[in-house]
Amino acid sequence: MSSAAPTYDLGKLHGGLRLPAEKAESTAQQIQRMPVPKQIVLPIAQHVGEPAHPIVGIGENVRRGQLVAENWGSLSAPVHASTSGKVVAIEPWPVSRRFGNNAPCIVIDCDGEDLALESPDKGAPYKTYEPTELLERILQGGIVGLGGAVFPTGQKLMQARSMPLEFLILSGVECEPNISCDDRLIRDQSAEALGGAQILMHALNLPSCYVVIESDKPEAINAVGEAMAELDDKRIVLKQVPTIYPSGGEDQLVQLVTNREVPSGGLPTDVGCVVQNVGTAAAIYRWICEDEPLISRITTVTGPGVREPMNVLARVGTTVADVIDFAGGYNEGVDQLVIGGPMCGKSVSTDRVPLVKATNCILALTNTVIHDEPLPCIRCGECASVCPIQLLPQQLYWHTCADDEAKLRTYGLTDCIECGCCDLVCPSHIPLTAEFRNAKARMQELADEKARAERARRRFESRNERREQEKLDRDEELRRQKDNARKAGPEAIEEIVRRQRKKHDQQEDGEE
Ligand code: SF4
Ligand code: SF4
């Protein structure tokens, strides 16, 4: 079908690296569905923004799909029970470092029944919703960006709606080594991902959609081609792109697919594009068409430290230990566990951490190479040649060492996407990305502190202004009453002064 024909008119991506894929083992078999574990652990912060607010109590029975923590504040996403059981604790639990080392979690002892919450909306066709209703509903489903950003999708789309939009870019690009959950999702669940794309196009009134897949994934390309032929929606077009890390980043993908450059500090919507991951689109389809909120995800469990590398469909809240068990257990000599891929992943110190909405990969490593102390920079320029943002990592590094915030801003530290390319090529083994990540965190802390101080200053000033005004009002009132009393004689004046003093003292006490 013509709609499935690949197109190659691509934009150019600066830098990047061609990395060995290491995905053959984990993609060899279909997605394996994990049984319900004995216990699930649901962090209330699984997304960018404010943590959700628990609305269940200890001892309460819950059902699959039931809301257990509601979104809180202007940027947040709700959390739903991923199976039925009893809430046994709401307490700090080890989590992936992205959300702090320990974070509040709702712990549920599963009853094994997996009873679902019944809903009257089940199966309502998406076109029966107004676009704004659809966006609100997407927010309620706890859907977040599954490509790694975990930004609440409903809010991202609401923001996008105010912009003139042209393209939905449905990303199946999975350029980081070892991670293959999106590849396997496209092979096994293309129809759901394309169904999600249609919902998104309806919600945002978008005229066209590019499904983007790397050219070294022929099975995924065939699978999506067949699904597109069946759907026969001419608005949806397949684009193949070369496998270059980090072409899966939103801005890089926009550049590659549309040849439009997202401005520094801007968003893809600034150039008419909305980027969504294929997993997010499939999750939207399941929520809107099958009434299943985001309670499970496909995760790659792989690496030399795991016996049977595979992609599992696991409930959100399943511990990494349970997932590894399901994949045949550990091999001898595991010395590092990483959540995410080898480039952007974060190592964890325990397999008690739960799988969350963001967990695209669990990587068990053996014989990890630990470099000695980094050597001095030799100004080879390799880091700059691979930086996809065209930054100058060696200069940024000097300014991080000097803690020079102004220079760091001038040299574009806030644009760094922490891809790790500069680290990988640095012959001096300087941990550039870690330095940049820390420097960004410090800058954010300073900005937060400044904002807090500014709020306190404004509070103090308005309190002083209020007190000053009250004092003026009191003096005015006293003057007025004295004038009146002068006519009534000295005793009346004394009484007024006594009353005013008492009132003043009471007000002072109240303020203290
Ligand atoms: S790659 Fe490393 S050694 Fe070379 S310029 Fe960059 S920081 Fe310096
Ligand atoms: S980590 Fe930052 S500075 Fe280094 S290559 Fe990636 S974007 Fe450039």
mmCIF file of C-alpha atoms in Angstrom, residues 17-27 174-181 183 187 214-219 242-245 300 302-304 309 311 340-343 361 363 424:
data_model
loop_
_atom_site.group_PDB
_atom_site.id
_atom_site.type_symbol
_atom_site.label_atom_id
_atom_site.label_comp_id
_atom_site.label_asym_id
_atom_site.label_seq_id
_atom_site.Cartn_x
_atom_site.Cartn_y
_atom_site.Cartn_z
ATOM 1 C CA LEU A 17 27.380 7.845 17.325
ATOM 2 C CA ARG A 18 26.752 4.508 15.638
ATOM 3 C CA LEU A 19 26.717 2.093 18.553
ATOM 4 C CA PRO A 20 26.497 -1.714 18.561
ATOM 5 C CA ALA A 21 22.810 -2.581 19.008
ATOM 6 C CA GLU A 22 23.023 -5.607 21.349
ATOM 7 C CA LYS A 23 19.314 -6.355 20.851
ATOM 8 C CA ALA A 24 19.200 -9.695 19.016
ATOM 9 C CA GLU A 25 18.691 -11.816 22.125
ATOM 10 C CA SER A 26 15.939 -9.744 23.715
ATOM 11 C CA THR A 27 13.964 -9.438 20.479
ATOM 12 C CA GLU A 174 15.080 3.309 19.872
ATOM 13 C CA CYS A 175 18.665 4.230 19.252
ATOM 14 C CA GLU A 176 20.167 3.377 22.645
ATOM 15 C CA PRO A 177 21.887 -0.034 22.712
ATOM 16 C CA ASN A 178 20.199 -2.952 24.526
ATOM 17 C CA ILE A 179 16.726 -1.367 24.707
ATOM 18 C CA SER A 180 14.226 -3.099 22.423
ATOM 19 C CA CYS A 181 10.796 -2.639 24.046
ATOM 20 C CA ASP A 183 10.863 -2.541 18.530
ATOM 21 C CA ARG A 187 6.227 -5.972 15.920
ATOM 22 C CA GLU A 214 15.079 2.915 12.155
ATOM 23 C CA SER A 215 16.029 1.188 8.927
ATOM 24 C CA ASP A 216 17.864 -1.641 10.728
ATOM 25 C CA LYS A 217 14.544 -2.954 12.102
ATOM 26 C CA PRO A 218 13.003 -4.749 9.103
ATOM 27 C CA GLU A 219 10.567 -6.826 11.190
ATOM 28 C CA PRO A 242 19.282 5.672 10.009
ATOM 29 C CA THR A 243 20.271 4.251 13.384
ATOM 30 C CA ILE A 244 22.358 6.949 14.970
ATOM 31 C CA TYR A 245 22.434 7.608 18.679
ATOM 32 C CA THR A 300 13.432 -5.012 28.106
ATOM 33 C CA THR A 302 18.696 -7.893 29.258
ATOM 34 C CA GLY A 303 22.466 -7.804 29.644
ATOM 35 C CA PRO A 304 25.094 -10.464 30.320
ATOM 36 C CA PRO A 309 17.011 -11.723 27.864
ATOM 37 C CA ASN A 311 10.802 -8.162 26.618
ATOM 38 C CA GLY A 340 17.490 2.241 31.428
ATOM 39 C CA GLY A 341 20.126 1.704 28.757
ATOM 40 C CA PRO A 342 23.918 1.863 28.970
ATOM 41 C CA MET A 343 24.043 5.513 27.803
ATOM 42 C CA CYS A 361 14.924 -1.428 30.336
ATOM 43 C CA LEU A 363 20.134 -4.059 32.379
ATOM 44 C CA LEU A 424 32.079 7.743 25.396
#
